[in-house]
Amino acid sequence: MKLSEIRATLREIQVLPVKTLGQNFLHDQNLARWIVNQAELTADDYVVEIGPGLGALTKLMLEKGARVLAIEKDTRLANFLRERLGHPRLEVMNTDALKFDGRVLFSHRRVKLLGNLPYNVSSALLLKFLTYPSPISLWLCMLQNEMALRLSAMPSTHDYGFLTLRVQLQHCVQYLRTIPATVFFPKPDVDSALVRILPRDPFELPARDDELLAKLIRYGFSQRRKQLRKLLRVHVTNWHRAASTLGFDPKARAEELSLLQWIGLANYVAPPVYSETTAMKNELFPIVDKNDRILRYAQRSDVHGNNLRHRAVHILIFSQADEVYLQQRSRGKDRHPLKWDSSAAGHVGARESYDEAARRELKEELGVNVPLKGISKLPASERTDQEFIWLYGGEIRGNPTPNRSEIETGAFFPPAVVDGWVTTRPEDFAPGFLECWKVYRKNKPANCDTFT
Ligand code: SAM
């Protein structure tokens, strides 16, 4: 829209731009086209647009063939968009994007997020939609220039800080260009910038304890001008050895350490622990015949290396709101690292029944002890990695406490979202879970999610 059209439209729909909603509308059409081109949209893309306003970017995204979910807080603008842009590939949601349930995005194949974010809530919005793990494969955001500089900052610069590291830990941030205040109506007080954010390959950076890392970084930047050795004295024993091992000046301040050095420091304090120890690798499992009768016992490496038939349990835990808890397997697992899986799962041990194994796994992985019911038994096949699986279900109040050495992360999901997710991106899941979910859904129709 040209400036004159924006003024006329706002008059027509009786909207006076509201500062608290960051209502500054883009009126440079060439720039709008250039911005949308940076997202490289195709008809396969599902775009979440935050704050579409009068649709300056929305229209162009639809022209590229993408499906667009436009989330607009201002009811008058949401209604305007529905009426003027009404398009089969556009859904306008009149809500606060901060309240949007991002889990539903997991059921779309290629999700991109685009937005000229309202200034006053841009950092909250960004952090909400950058939460790891996420199905979003690209974020293209117009932000206040100052914030864009902080997100994309390099070590030893004024803008490098806690926010930089927090975002760059999971993402690569590219500062694309400055956008002058003059291209907006009304003209804001400061310039903006466009940033492109891409998720990092989860194996790119060394494994670490993210909570500890965040704690060290927060302390480190709590007094920017102070040397780290003073700020982190309590946490890091033998600071000089840490500095020489990690290759930084012992007198360094927080802003002088690169992301890799920060990770190194966290791992120097406490390396992450993964539970697949030598003892576990030598653990014995029953090897069974095609009727699940025990033939002999073998070690984990033998079982997996030679594709021997064995036994496993999967447990689906439901919240009182009938949402199912899925875990993302730890990056340290020898099988299917970082894949999504049942709430808890594991092998049946040498002297264990299926029921005993289910109770043990649930306690070990989620710290949960609730009554379980058998849902179904799955036959051993290639799709279950040659496991006979007993699938169980149970319900908990509150949240489980995932064992960090086994589980990267986890969350409750509405079963309908899981249905969409397993269909659009089956590669996100451990194969055994896909089989279990199929069986669970066959036994429980889609409109009856409660497990009891
Ligand atoms: N995309 C349009 C453009 O570039 O011309 C408008 C961008 S304007 C900077 C920000 C838009 O976000 C406004 O339409 C405003 O009403 C909307 N908005 C503000 N807060 C919001 C929120 N919490 N959730 C969703 N939309 C919001």
CSV table of C-alpha atoms and ligand atoms in Angstrom, one decimal:
chain,number,residue,atom,x,y,z
A,1,MET,CA,0.0,0.0,0.0
A,2,LYS,CA,1.1,3.5,-0.8
A,3,LEU,CA,1.2,6.2,1.9
A,4,SER,CA,-1.9,7.8,0.5
A,5,GLU,CA,-3.8,4.5,0.5
A,6,ILE,CA,-2.8,3.7,4.1
A,7,ARG,CA,-4.1,7.1,5.2
A,8,ALA,CA,-7.3,6.6,3.3
A,9,THR,CA,-7.9,3.1,4.5
A,10,LEU,CA,-7.2,4.0,8.2
A,11,ARG,CA,-9.8,6.9,7.8
A,12,GLU,CA,-12.3,4.5,6.1
A,13,ILE,CA,-12.1,1.9,8.9
A,14,GLN,CA,-11.8,4.6,11.5
A,15,VAL,CA,-8.5,3.5,13.0
A,16,LEU,CA,-6.2,5.9,14.6
A,17,PRO,CA,-2.8,4.1,14.9
A,18,VAL,CA,-2.2,3.1,18.5
A,19,LYS,CA,1.3,3.5,19.9
A,20,THR,CA,0.9,0.8,22.5
A,21,LEU,CA,0.2,-1.7,19.7
A,22,GLY,CA,3.2,-0.6,17.7
A,23,GLN,CA,1.0,0.4,14.8
A,24,ASN,CA,3.5,1.7,12.3
A,25,PHE,CA,2.5,0.6,8.8
A,26,LEU,CA,4.9,0.0,6.0
A,27,HIS,CA,4.3,2.1,2.9
A,28,ASP,CA,7.3,1.4,0.7
A,29,GLN,CA,6.1,-1.3,-1.7
A,30,ASN,CA,9.5,-2.1,-3.2
A,31,LEU,CA,10.9,-2.7,0.3
A,32,ALA,CA,7.9,-4.8,1.2
A,33,ARG,CA,8.6,-7.0,-1.9
A,34,TRP,CA,12.3,-7.2,-1.0
A,35,ILE,CA,11.5,-8.3,2.5
A,36,VAL,CA,9.1,-11.0,1.5
A,37,ASN,CA,11.6,-12.2,-1.1
A,38,GLN,CA,14.1,-12.9,1.7
A,39,ALA,CA,11.8,-15.6,3.0
A,40,GLU,CA,12.1,-17.6,-0.3
A,41,LEU,CA,8.4,-18.6,0.0
A,42,THR,CA,6.8,-21.4,-2.1
A,43,ALA,CA,3.4,-23.0,-2.1
A,44,ASP,CA,4.8,-25.6,0.4
A,45,ASP,CA,5.3,-23.0,3.1
A,46,TYR,CA,3.0,-22.3,6.0
A,47,VAL,CA,3.8,-18.8,7.2
A,48,VAL,CA,2.8,-17.4,10.6
A,49,GLU,CA,2.7,-13.6,10.3
A,50,ILE,CA,2.6,-11.7,13.5
A,51,GLY,CA,0.9,-8.3,13.4
A,52,PRO,CA,-0.2,-8.2,9.7
A,53,GLY,CA,-1.8,-4.7,10.2
A,54,LEU,CA,-3.2,-3.6,6.8
A,55,GLY,CA,-1.6,-6.6,5.0
A,56,ALA,CA,1.4,-4.9,3.4
A,57,LEU,CA,3.4,-8.2,3.7
A,58,THR,CA,0.5,-10.6,3.8
A,59,LYS,CA,-0.7,-9.9,0.3
A,60,LEU,CA,2.8,-10.5,-1.1
A,61,MET,CA,3.2,-13.7,0.8
A,62,LEU,CA,-0.1,-15.0,-0.7
A,63,GLU,CA,1.1,-14.0,-4.1
A,64,LYS,CA,4.0,-16.4,-3.6
A,65,GLY,CA,1.5,-19.2,-3.1
A,66,ALA,CA,2.2,-19.7,0.7
A,67,ARG,CA,-0.5,-20.5,3.2
A,68,VAL,CA,-0.6,-17.7,5.8
A,69,LEU,CA,-1.8,-17.6,9.4
A,70,ALA,CA,-2.0,-13.9,10.2
A,71,ILE,CA,-2.2,-13.2,13.9
A,72,GLU,CA,-3.5,-9.7,14.6
A,73,LYS,CA,-4.5,-8.3,18.0
A,74,ASP,CA,-6.5,-5.4,16.8
A,75,THR,CA,-10.0,-6.6,16.0
A,76,ARG,CA,-10.6,-3.7,13.5
A,77,LEU,CA,-7.5,-4.7,11.5
A,78,ALA,CA,-8.3,-8.4,11.7
A,79,ASN,CA,-11.8,-7.7,10.3
A,80,PHE,CA,-10.4,-5.5,7.6
A,81,LEU,CA,-7.9,-8.2,6.5
A,82,ARG,CA,-10.6,-10.8,6.3
A,83,GLU,CA,-12.8,-8.6,4.2
A,84,ARG,CA,-10.2,-7.1,1.9
A,85,LEU,CA,-7.7,-9.9,1.5
A,86,GLY,CA,-10.2,-12.8,1.8
A,87,HIS,CA,-8.2,-15.6,0.3
A,88,PRO,CA,-8.5,-19.4,0.5
A,89,ARG,CA,-4.9,-19.7,1.7
A,90,LEU,CA,-5.3,-17.0,4.4
A,91,GLU,CA,-6.5,-17.5,7.9
A,92,VAL,CA,-6.7,-14.4,10.1
A,93,MET,CA,-6.7,-15.0,13.8
A,94,ASN,CA,-7.8,-12.1,16.0
A,95,THR,CA,-5.7,-12.7,19.1
A,96,ASP,CA,-2.6,-11.6,21.0
A,97,ALA,CA,0.3,-13.5,19.4
A,98,LEU,CA,1.8,-13.8,22.9
A,99,LYS,CA,-1.1,-16.1,23.8
A,100,PHE,CA,-0.9,-18.2,20.6
A,101,ASP,CA,-0.4,-21.9,21.3
A,102,GLY,CA,2.7,-22.5,19.1
A,103,ARG,CA,2.4,-26.3,19.6
A,104,VAL,CA,-0.1,-26.5,16.8
A,105,LEU,CA,2.6,-25.6,14.4
A,106,PHE,CA,4.2,-29.0,14.8
A,107,SER,CA,1.6,-30.4,12.5
A,108,HIS,CA,2.7,-28.3,9.5
A,109,ARG,CA,5.5,-29.4,7.3
A,110,ARG,CA,7.4,-26.2,6.5
A,111,VAL,CA,6.8,-23.4,9.0
A,112,LYS,CA,8.2,-19.9,8.6
A,113,LEU,CA,7.6,-16.9,10.8
A,114,LEU,CA,7.5,-13.4,9.4
A,115,GLY,CA,6.6,-10.2,11.0
A,116,ASN,CA,7.1,-6.5,11.3
A,117,LEU,CA,6.9,-6.9,15.1
A,118,PRO,CA,5.2,-4.4,17.3
A,119,TYR,CA,8.1,-2.6,19.1
A,120,ASN,CA,6.7,-2.8,22.7
A,121,VAL,CA,6.4,-6.6,22.7
A,122,SER,CA,9.0,-7.5,20.1
A,123,SER,CA,11.5,-9.2,22.5
A,124,ALA,CA,8.7,-11.1,24.3
A,125,LEU,CA,7.3,-12.3,21.0
A,126,LEU,CA,10.7,-13.2,19.6
A,127,LEU,CA,11.7,-15.2,22.7
A,128,LYS,CA,8.3,-17.0,22.7
A,129,PHE,CA,8.6,-18.0,19.1
A,130,LEU,CA,12.3,-18.8,19.3
A,131,THR,CA,11.8,-21.3,22.1
A,132,TYR,CA,13.6,-24.6,21.5
A,133,PRO,CA,12.5,-27.0,20.2
A,134,SER,CA,10.4,-25.5,17.4
A,135,PRO,CA,9.0,-26.6,14.1
A,136,ILE,CA,9.9,-23.1,12.6
A,137,SER,CA,12.6,-23.3,10.0
A,138,LEU,CA,13.1,-19.6,9.4
A,139,TRP,CA,12.2,-16.4,11.2
A,140,LEU,CA,12.3,-13.1,9.3
A,141,CYS,CA,11.6,-10.2,11.6
A,142,MET,CA,11.6,-6.5,11.4
A,143,LEU,CA,12.8,-5.2,14.8
A,144,GLN,CA,14.1,-2.1,16.4
A,145,ASN,CA,17.6,-1.6,15.1
A,146,GLU,CA,19.1,-1.8,18.5
A,147,MET,CA,17.6,-5.2,19.2
A,148,ALA,CA,18.6,-6.5,15.8
A,149,LEU,CA,22.2,-5.5,16.6
A,150,ARG,CA,22.0,-7.3,19.9
A,151,LEU,CA,20.7,-10.5,18.4
A,152,SER,CA,23.4,-10.6,15.7
A,153,ALA,CA,26.3,-9.2,17.8
A,154,MET,CA,29.9,-10.6,17.8
A,155,PRO,CA,32.0,-11.1,20.9
A,156,SER,CA,33.9,-8.0,22.2
A,157,THR,CA,31.3,-5.6,20.9
A,158,HIS,CA,29.0,-3.3,22.8
A,159,ASP,CA,25.8,-5.1,21.7
A,160,TYR,CA,27.0,-8.6,22.6
A,161,GLY,CA,25.3,-9.8,25.8
A,162,PHE,CA,23.0,-12.3,27.5
A,163,LEU,CA,20.3,-12.0,24.8
A,164,THR,CA,22.8,-12.6,22.0
A,165,LEU,CA,24.1,-15.8,23.5
A,166,ARG,CA,20.7,-17.0,24.5
A,167,VAL,CA,19.4,-16.7,20.9
A,168,GLN,CA,22.7,-17.7,19.2
A,169,LEU,CA,22.9,-20.9,21.2
A,170,GLN,CA,20.1,-22.5,19.1
A,171,HIS,CA,20.1,-20.1,16.1
A,172,CYS,CA,22.2,-18.3,13.5
A,173,VAL,CA,21.2,-14.7,13.2
A,174,GLN,CA,21.9,-12.6,10.1
A,175,TYR,CA,21.4,-8.8,10.1
A,176,LEU,CA,20.1,-8.2,6.6
A,177,ARG,CA,19.6,-4.4,6.5
A,178,THR,CA,18.6,-1.3,8.3
A,179,ILE,CA,15.1,0.0,7.6
A,180,PRO,CA,14.7,3.7,8.0
A,181,ALA,CA,11.9,5.1,10.1
A,182,THR,CA,10.6,7.1,7.1
A,183,VAL,CA,9.1,4.0,5.4
A,184,PHE,CA,6.4,3.7,8.1
A,185,PHE,CA,3.3,5.6,8.8
A,186,PRO,CA,3.2,7.0,11.4
A,187,LYS,CA,7.0,7.4,11.5
A,188,PRO,CA,8.4,5.7,14.6
A,189,ASP,CA,11.1,7.4,16.7
A,190,VAL,CA,13.9,5.0,15.7
A,191,ASP,CA,15.1,3.0,12.7
A,192,SER,CA,14.3,-0.7,12.3
A,193,ALA,CA,16.3,-3.6,10.8
A,194,LEU,CA,15.5,-6.9,9.2
A,195,VAL,CA,17.0,-10.0,10.6
A,196,ARG,CA,16.9,-13.6,9.3
A,197,ILE,CA,17.2,-16.3,11.9
A,198,LEU,CA,17.8,-19.9,11.1
A,199,PRO,CA,17.9,-22.9,13.5
A,200,ARG,CA,21.3,-24.4,14.1
A,201,ASP,CA,21.9,-28.0,13.4
A,202,PRO,CA,21.4,-29.4,16.9
A,203,PHE,CA,24.7,-31.3,16.7
A,204,GLU,CA,26.7,-28.3,15.6
A,205,LEU,CA,27.7,-27.2,19.0
A,206,PRO,CA,29.1,-29.4,21.8
A,207,ALA,CA,26.6,-31.0,24.2
A,208,ARG,CA,26.2,-29.0,27.4
A,209,ASP,CA,23.9,-28.4,30.4
A,210,ASP,CA,21.9,-25.4,29.1
A,211,GLU,CA,20.6,-24.5,32.5
A,212,LEU,CA,24.1,-24.2,34.0
A,213,LEU,CA,25.3,-22.4,30.9
A,214,ALA,CA,22.5,-19.8,31.2
A,215,LYS,CA,23.3,-19.3,34.9
A,216,LEU,CA,27.0,-18.7,34.2
A,217,ILE,CA,26.2,-16.3,31.3
A,218,ARG,CA,23.7,-14.4,33.5
A,219,TYR,CA,26.2,-14.0,36.3
A,220,GLY,CA,28.9,-13.1,33.8
A,221,PHE,CA,26.9,-10.2,32.3
A,222,SER,CA,25.4,-9.1,35.6
A,223,GLN,CA,28.3,-6.6,35.8
A,224,ARG,CA,29.7,-6.1,32.3
A,225,ARG,CA,32.7,-4.1,33.3
A,226,LYS,CA,33.9,-6.6,36.0
A,227,GLN,CA,36.3,-9.4,35.3
A,228,LEU,CA,34.7,-12.8,35.0
A,229,ARG,CA,37.2,-14.4,37.4
A,230,LYS,CA,35.7,-12.3,40.2
A,231,LEU,CA,32.1,-12.8,39.1
A,232,LEU,CA,32.3,-16.6,38.6
A,233,ARG,CA,34.7,-17.3,41.5
A,234,VAL,CA,32.1,-19.4,43.3
A,235,HIS,CA,31.3,-21.5,40.3
A,236,VAL,CA,34.7,-22.1,38.6
A,237,THR,CA,37.5,-23.6,40.6
A,238,ASN,CA,41.0,-23.0,39.2
A,239,TRP,CA,40.0,-20.1,36.9
A,240,HIS,CA,43.5,-19.9,35.4
A,241,ARG,CA,43.4,-23.5,34.2
A,242,ALA,CA,39.9,-23.0,32.7
A,243,ALA,CA,41.2,-19.9,30.9
A,244,SER,CA,44.2,-21.6,29.5
A,245,THR,CA,42.3,-24.8,28.5
A,246,LEU,CA,39.6,-22.7,26.7
A,247,GLY,CA,42.0,-20.2,25.3
A,248,PHE,CA,40.8,-16.9,26.8
A,249,ASP,CA,42.6,-14.2,28.8
A,250,PRO,CA,42.2,-14.9,32.6
A,251,LYS,CA,41.3,-11.2,33.0
A,252,ALA,CA,38.5,-11.4,30.4
A,253,ARG,CA,35.1,-9.8,30.8
A,254,ALA,CA,31.9,-11.6,29.8
A,255,GLU,CA,31.7,-10.0,26.4
A,256,GLU,CA,35.1,-11.3,25.4
A,257,LEU,CA,34.1,-15.0,25.5
A,258,SER,CA,32.8,-16.5,22.3
A,259,LEU,CA,29.7,-18.8,22.5
A,260,LEU,CA,32.0,-21.8,22.2
A,261,GLN,CA,34.1,-20.6,25.1
A,262,TRP,CA,31.0,-20.1,27.2
A,263,ILE,CA,29.9,-23.7,26.4
A,264,GLY,CA,33.5,-24.9,27.2
A,265,LEU,CA,33.3,-23.1,30.5
A,266,ALA,CA,30.0,-24.7,31.4
A,267,ASN,CA,31.4,-28.1,30.5
A,268,TYR,CA,34.5,-27.3,32.5
A,269,VAL,CA,32.3,-26.7,35.6
A,270,ALA,CA,30.1,-29.8,35.0
A,271,PRO,CA,30.2,-31.9,31.8
A,272,PRO,CA,26.8,-33.1,30.7
A,273,VAL,CA,26.0,-36.7,31.8
A,274,TYR,CA,24.4,-39.2,29.5
A,275,SER,CA,23.2,-42.4,31.0
A,276,GLU,CA,24.4,-44.9,28.3
A,277,THR,CA,27.4,-45.9,30.3
A,278,THR,CA,29.6,-48.9,29.8
A,279,ALA,CA,27.6,-50.8,32.5
A,280,MET,CA,24.4,-50.1,30.5
A,281,LYS,CA,26.0,-51.2,27.3
A,282,ASN,CA,26.9,-54.5,28.9
A,283,GLU,CA,23.4,-55.0,30.4
A,284,LEU,CA,21.7,-58.3,29.5
A,285,PHE,CA,18.4,-58.4,27.7
A,286,PRO,CA,16.2,-61.4,26.9
A,287,ILE,CA,16.3,-62.5,23.3
A,288,VAL,CA,13.0,-64.0,22.2
A,289,ASP,CA,11.5,-66.1,19.4
A,290,LYS,CA,8.7,-65.1,17.1
A,291,ASN,CA,6.2,-66.0,19.9
A,292,ASP,CA,8.0,-63.8,22.4
A,293,ARG,CA,9.4,-66.9,24.3
A,294,ILE,CA,12.8,-66.3,25.9
A,295,LEU,CA,15.7,-68.1,24.1
A,296,ARG,CA,18.7,-66.6,25.8
A,297,TYR,CA,20.2,-63.4,27.0
A,298,ALA,CA,22.5,-60.9,25.1
A,299,GLN,CA,24.2,-57.6,25.6
A,300,ARG,CA,22.7,-54.3,24.2
A,301,SER,CA,25.4,-54.0,21.5
A,302,ASP,CA,24.7,-57.6,20.4
A,303,VAL,CA,20.9,-57.1,20.4
A,304,HIS,CA,21.1,-53.9,18.3
A,305,GLY,CA,24.1,-54.8,16.2
A,306,ASN,CA,22.5,-58.1,15.1
A,307,ASN,CA,18.9,-57.1,15.0
A,308,LEU,CA,17.9,-59.7,17.6
A,309,ARG,CA,14.2,-59.9,18.7
A,310,HIS,CA,13.8,-58.5,22.2
A,311,ARG,CA,11.3,-56.8,24.5
A,312,ALA,CA,10.4,-53.2,25.2
A,313,VAL,CA,7.8,-51.1,26.9
A,314,HIS,CA,6.4,-47.7,25.8
A,315,ILE,CA,4.3,-45.6,28.2
A,316,LEU,CA,2.0,-42.7,27.2
A,317,ILE,CA,1.3,-40.3,30.0
A,318,PHE,CA,-1.7,-38.0,29.8
A,319,SER,CA,-2.4,-34.8,31.6
A,320,GLN,CA,-5.8,-34.2,33.2
A,321,ALA,CA,-6.5,-32.0,30.1
A,322,ASP,CA,-6.0,-35.2,28.0
A,323,GLU,CA,-2.8,-34.0,26.5
A,324,VAL,CA,-0.1,-36.6,25.9
A,325,TYR,CA,3.5,-36.0,27.1
A,326,LEU,CA,6.1,-36.6,24.5
A,327,GLN,CA,9.8,-36.7,25.2
A,328,GLN,CA,12.7,-35.7,22.9
A,329,ARG,CA,15.4,-38.3,23.3
A,330,SER,CA,18.7,-37.1,24.5
A,331,ARG,CA,21.5,-36.3,22.0
A,332,GLY,CA,23.6,-38.8,23.9
A,333,LYS,CA,21.4,-41.8,22.9
A,334,ASP,CA,23.0,-44.4,20.7
A,335,ARG,CA,19.7,-45.0,18.9
A,336,HIS,CA,17.5,-42.2,17.5
A,337,PRO,CA,19.1,-39.3,19.3
A,338,LEU,CA,17.0,-36.1,19.4
A,339,LYS,CA,14.0,-37.9,17.9
A,340,TRP,CA,10.6,-37.5,19.6
A,341,ASP,CA,9.3,-40.6,21.5
A,342,SER,CA,6.6,-41.9,23.9
A,343,SER,CA,6.5,-40.3,27.4
A,344,ALA,CA,8.8,-43.0,28.6
A,345,ALA,CA,10.2,-46.1,26.9
A,346,GLY,CA,12.9,-48.7,27.4
A,347,HIS,CA,14.0,-52.3,27.2
A,348,VAL,CA,12.7,-55.1,29.4
A,349,GLY,CA,15.6,-56.4,31.5
A,350,ALA,CA,16.9,-59.9,32.0
A,351,ARG,CA,14.8,-60.7,35.1
A,352,GLU,CA,11.9,-58.4,34.5
A,353,SER,CA,8.3,-58.7,33.4
A,354,TYR,CA,6.8,-56.1,31.0
A,355,ASP,CA,4.8,-54.5,33.8
A,356,GLU,CA,7.9,-54.2,36.0
A,357,ALA,CA,9.9,-52.6,33.2
A,358,ALA,CA,7.1,-50.1,32.5
A,359,ARG,CA,7.0,-49.0,36.1
A,360,ARG,CA,10.8,-48.7,36.3
A,361,GLU,CA,11.2,-46.8,33.1
A,362,LEU,CA,8.4,-44.3,34.1
A,363,LYS,CA,10.1,-43.7,37.4
A,364,GLU,CA,13.7,-43.5,36.0
A,365,GLU,CA,12.8,-41.2,33.0
A,366,LEU,CA,10.0,-39.0,34.3
A,367,GLY,CA,10.2,-39.5,38.1
A,368,VAL,CA,6.5,-40.6,38.0
A,369,ASN,CA,4.8,-43.4,39.8
A,370,VAL,CA,1.2,-43.8,38.7
A,371,PRO,CA,-1.0,-46.7,38.0
A,372,LEU,CA,-0.6,-48.0,34.4
A,373,LYS,CA,-3.0,-49.9,32.1
A,374,GLY,CA,-1.9,-52.0,29.2
A,375,ILE,CA,-3.2,-50.6,25.9
A,376,SER,CA,-2.0,-53.2,23.5
A,377,LYS,CA,0.9,-55.5,22.6
A,378,LEU,CA,2.8,-54.8,19.3
A,379,PRO,CA,4.5,-57.6,17.5
A,380,ALA,CA,8.3,-57.4,16.8
A,381,SER,CA,9.0,-56.1,13.3
A,382,GLU,CA,11.5,-54.0,11.4
A,383,ARG,CA,9.4,-51.0,12.2
A,384,THR,CA,9.8,-51.6,15.9
A,385,ASP,CA,13.5,-52.3,15.6
A,386,GLN,CA,12.7,-56.0,16.3
A,387,GLU,CA,11.1,-55.2,19.6
A,388,PHE,CA,7.9,-56.8,21.0
A,389,ILE,CA,6.4,-53.7,22.6
A,390,TRP,CA,3.8,-53.6,25.4
A,391,LEU,CA,2.2,-50.1,25.3
A,392,TYR,CA,0.8,-48.7,28.5
A,393,GLY,CA,-1.1,-45.6,29.5
A,394,GLY,CA,-1.5,-43.5,32.6
A,395,GLU,CA,-2.5,-40.1,33.9
A,396,ILE,CA,-0.7,-37.6,36.0
A,397,ARG,CA,-1.5,-34.4,37.8
A,398,GLY,CA,1.1,-31.6,37.2
A,399,ASN,CA,4.3,-32.1,35.3
A,400,PRO,CA,6.8,-34.9,35.2
A,401,THR,CA,10.4,-34.3,36.1
A,402,PRO,CA,12.4,-35.6,33.1
A,403,ASN,CA,15.7,-37.2,33.7
A,404,ARG,CA,18.1,-34.8,31.9
A,405,SER,CA,20.6,-37.5,31.2
A,406,GLU,CA,18.1,-39.4,29.1
A,407,ILE,CA,15.7,-36.7,27.8
A,408,GLU,CA,16.6,-33.5,25.9
A,409,THR,CA,13.2,-32.0,26.5
A,410,GLY,CA,9.5,-32.8,26.6
A,411,ALA,CA,6.1,-31.3,26.5
A,412,PHE,CA,2.4,-32.1,26.6
A,413,PHE,CA,0.7,-32.0,23.2
A,414,PRO,CA,-3.0,-32.3,22.2
A,415,PRO,CA,-3.4,-35.7,20.5
A,416,ALA,CA,-4.8,-34.0,17.4
A,417,VAL,CA,-1.5,-32.1,17.1
A,418,VAL,CA,0.4,-35.3,17.3
A,419,ASP,CA,-1.8,-36.8,14.6
A,420,GLY,CA,-0.9,-34.0,12.3
A,421,TRP,CA,2.8,-34.1,13.3
A,422,VAL,CA,3.3,-37.8,12.7
A,423,THR,CA,1.7,-37.4,9.3
A,424,THR,CA,3.6,-34.4,8.1
A,425,ARG,CA,7.0,-35.0,9.6
A,426,PRO,CA,7.3,-38.7,10.6
A,427,GLU,CA,11.1,-38.3,10.4
A,428,ASP,CA,10.9,-36.3,13.7
A,429,PHE,CA,10.0,-39.5,15.6
A,430,ALA,CA,11.6,-42.7,16.8
A,431,PRO,CA,10.1,-45.5,14.7
A,432,GLY,CA,8.8,-47.4,17.7
A,433,PHE,CA,6.7,-44.4,18.7
A,434,LEU,CA,5.1,-44.1,15.3
A,435,GLU,CA,3.9,-47.7,15.6
A,436,CYS,CA,2.7,-47.2,19.2
A,437,TRP,CA,0.8,-44.0,18.3
A,438,LYS,CA,-0.9,-45.8,15.4
A,439,VAL,CA,-2.1,-48.6,17.8
A,440,TYR,CA,-3.1,-46.1,20.4
A,441,ARG,CA,-5.2,-44.1,18.0
A,442,LYS,CA,-6.8,-47.2,16.6
A,443,ASN,CA,-7.9,-48.2,20.0
A,444,LYS,CA,-8.9,-44.7,21.0
A,445,PRO,CA,-10.9,-42.7,18.4
A,446,ALA,CA,-9.8,-39.1,17.7
A,447,ASN,CA,-12.7,-37.6,19.5
A,448,CYS,CA,-12.0,-39.6,22.7
A,449,ASP,CA,-8.6,-38.7,23.9
A,450,THR,CA,-9.0,-39.7,27.5
A,451,PHE,CA,-7.1,-42.7,28.5
A,452,THR,CA,-9.3,-44.6,31.0
B,1,SAM,N1,2.8,-5.8,9.1
B,1,SAM,C1,2.2,-4.5,9.0
B,1,SAM,C2,3.1,-3.6,8.2
B,1,SAM,O1,4.3,-4.0,8.1
B,1,SAM,O2,2.6,-2.6,7.8
B,1,SAM,C3,1.9,-3.9,10.4
B,1,SAM,C4,3.1,-3.9,11.4
B,1,SAM,S1,2.9,-2.9,12.8
B,1,SAM,C5,4.5,-2.6,13.2
B,1,SAM,C6,2.5,-4.1,14.1
B,1,SAM,C7,1.2,-4.8,14.0
B,1,SAM,O3,1.1,-5.7,15.1
B,1,SAM,C8,0.0,-3.9,14.2
B,1,SAM,O4,-1.0,-4.2,13.2
B,1,SAM,C9,-0.6,-4.2,15.6
B,1,SAM,O5,-2.0,-4.1,15.7
B,1,SAM,C10,-0.2,-5.7,15.7
B,1,SAM,N2,0.0,-6.1,17.1
B,1,SAM,C11,0.5,-5.4,18.2
B,1,SAM,N3,0.6,-6.2,19.2
B,1,SAM,C12,0.2,-7.4,18.9
B,1,SAM,C13,0.2,-8.7,19.5
B,1,SAM,N4,0.5,-8.8,20.8
B,1,SAM,N5,-0.3,-9.8,18.8
B,1,SAM,C14,-0.6,-9.7,17.5
B,1,SAM,N6,-0.6,-8.5,16.8
B,1,SAM,C15,-0.1,-7.4,17.5
